[in-house]
Amino acid sequence: MKIIKQPVDMIAYFNVEGILMPIKFRLESDDKMLKTIKISNVLYHTEEKFAGNLVRTYACNVIIDAFEKPCELKYHVHNCKWFLFKI
């Protein structure tokens, strides 16, 4: 997987236990077009402190151009921003 750390627009929900779960995200491609990517499943999620800030990391499988690929999403709790970290 390649590290890209690109900010994304995210659609997510809270499950019954109150855990934030991503559904799909939108990112800007190299040719400045917006592309929507669906998350097929979340493999696991963890919480960690990064530079004193709480970050939730989600390992997921996503569907890109009819192919399933692994990726890693990060949610920065202090400023409510999502990043596509690895793909």
Short mmCIF file of C-alpha atoms in Angstrom, two decimals:
data_model
loop_
_atom_site.label_atom_id
_atom_site.label_comp_id
_atom_site.label_asym_id
_atom_site.label_seq_id
_atom_site.Cartn_x
_atom_site.Cartn_y
_atom_site.Cartn_z
CA MET A 1 0.00 0.00 0.00
CA LYS A 2 1.12 3.51 -0.81
CA ILE A 3 0.89 6.34 1.75
CA ILE A 4 -0.99 9.33 0.30
CA LYS A 5 -2.68 11.11 3.29
CA GLN A 6 -5.31 12.87 1.18
CA PRO A 7 -8.31 14.59 2.84
CA VAL A 8 -11.68 13.08 1.84
CA ASP A 9 -15.38 13.83 2.19
CA MET A 10 -16.93 10.99 4.21
CA ILE A 11 -20.38 9.53 4.79
CA ALA A 12 -20.39 7.55 8.04
CA TYR A 13 -22.77 6.38 10.77
CA PHE A 14 -22.67 5.50 14.45
CA ASN A 15 -23.55 1.90 15.25
CA VAL A 16 -25.56 0.77 18.31
CA GLU A 17 -22.46 0.85 20.55
CA GLY A 18 -21.72 4.45 19.46
CA ILE A 19 -18.73 3.56 17.28
CA LEU A 20 -18.21 5.64 14.14
CA MET A 21 -18.23 3.47 10.98
CA PRO A 22 -17.44 4.76 7.45
CA ILE A 23 -19.75 3.94 4.50
CA LYS A 24 -18.30 5.75 1.46
CA PHE A 25 -16.01 8.64 0.68
CA ARG A 26 -15.28 11.09 -2.09
CA LEU A 27 -11.85 12.25 -3.14
CA GLU A 28 -10.40 14.47 -5.80
CA SER A 29 -8.49 12.62 -8.51
CA ASP A 30 -5.38 13.87 -10.33
CA ASP A 31 -7.50 15.41 -13.11
CA LYS A 32 -9.53 17.44 -10.51
CA MET A 33 -12.63 15.23 -10.81
CA LEU A 34 -14.48 14.00 -7.72
CA LYS A 35 -14.68 10.22 -7.40
CA THR A 36 -16.97 8.38 -4.97
CA ILE A 37 -15.59 5.16 -3.48
CA LYS A 38 -17.74 2.65 -1.59
CA ILE A 39 -16.38 0.79 1.42
CA SER A 40 -17.27 -2.89 1.11
CA ASN A 41 -16.28 -3.84 4.66
CA VAL A 42 -14.31 -2.60 7.67
CA LEU A 43 -11.72 -5.16 8.73
CA TYR A 44 -10.82 -3.54 12.05
CA HIS A 45 -10.51 -0.15 13.73
CA THR A 46 -8.20 1.15 16.43
CA GLU A 47 -7.70 4.32 18.46
CA GLU A 48 -4.30 5.88 19.05
CA LYS A 49 -2.73 9.13 20.15
CA PHE A 50 -0.81 10.95 17.42
CA ALA A 51 1.04 14.10 18.53
CA GLY A 52 -1.31 14.29 21.51
CA ASN A 53 -4.47 14.06 19.40
CA LEU A 54 -6.88 11.12 19.30
CA VAL A 55 -6.93 9.39 15.88
CA ARG A 56 -9.18 6.50 14.86
CA THR A 57 -7.70 4.23 12.18
CA TYR A 58 -9.93 2.06 9.98
CA ALA A 59 -8.57 -0.78 7.82
CA CYS A 60 -11.10 -1.33 5.03
CA ASN A 61 -11.69 -2.95 1.69
CA VAL A 62 -12.95 -0.53 -0.96
CA ILE A 63 -14.38 -1.01 -4.43
CA ILE A 64 -12.53 0.99 -7.10
CA ASP A 65 -13.36 0.41 -10.77
CA ALA A 66 -15.02 -2.96 -9.98
CA PHE A 67 -11.93 -4.18 -8.09
CA GLU A 68 -11.65 -4.63 -4.34
CA LYS A 69 -8.57 -3.06 -2.73
CA PRO A 70 -7.39 -2.64 0.86
CA CYS A 71 -7.05 0.86 2.27
CA GLU A 72 -6.53 2.67 5.55
CA LEU A 73 -8.64 5.65 6.63
CA LYS A 74 -7.86 7.93 9.56
CA TYR A 75 -10.32 10.09 11.48
CA HIS A 76 -8.87 12.95 13.54
CA VAL A 77 -11.28 13.36 16.45
CA HIS A 78 -10.10 16.83 17.57
CA ASN A 79 -10.99 18.52 14.26
CA CYS A 80 -13.44 15.95 12.77
CA LYS A 81 -11.45 15.41 9.56
CA TRP A 82 -11.09 12.20 7.53
CA PHE A 83 -7.99 11.24 5.54
CA LEU A 84 -7.31 8.44 3.08
CA PHE A 85 -3.97 7.43 4.54
CA LYS A 86 -2.96 4.33 2.53
CA ILE A 87 -4.26 2.63 -0.59
#
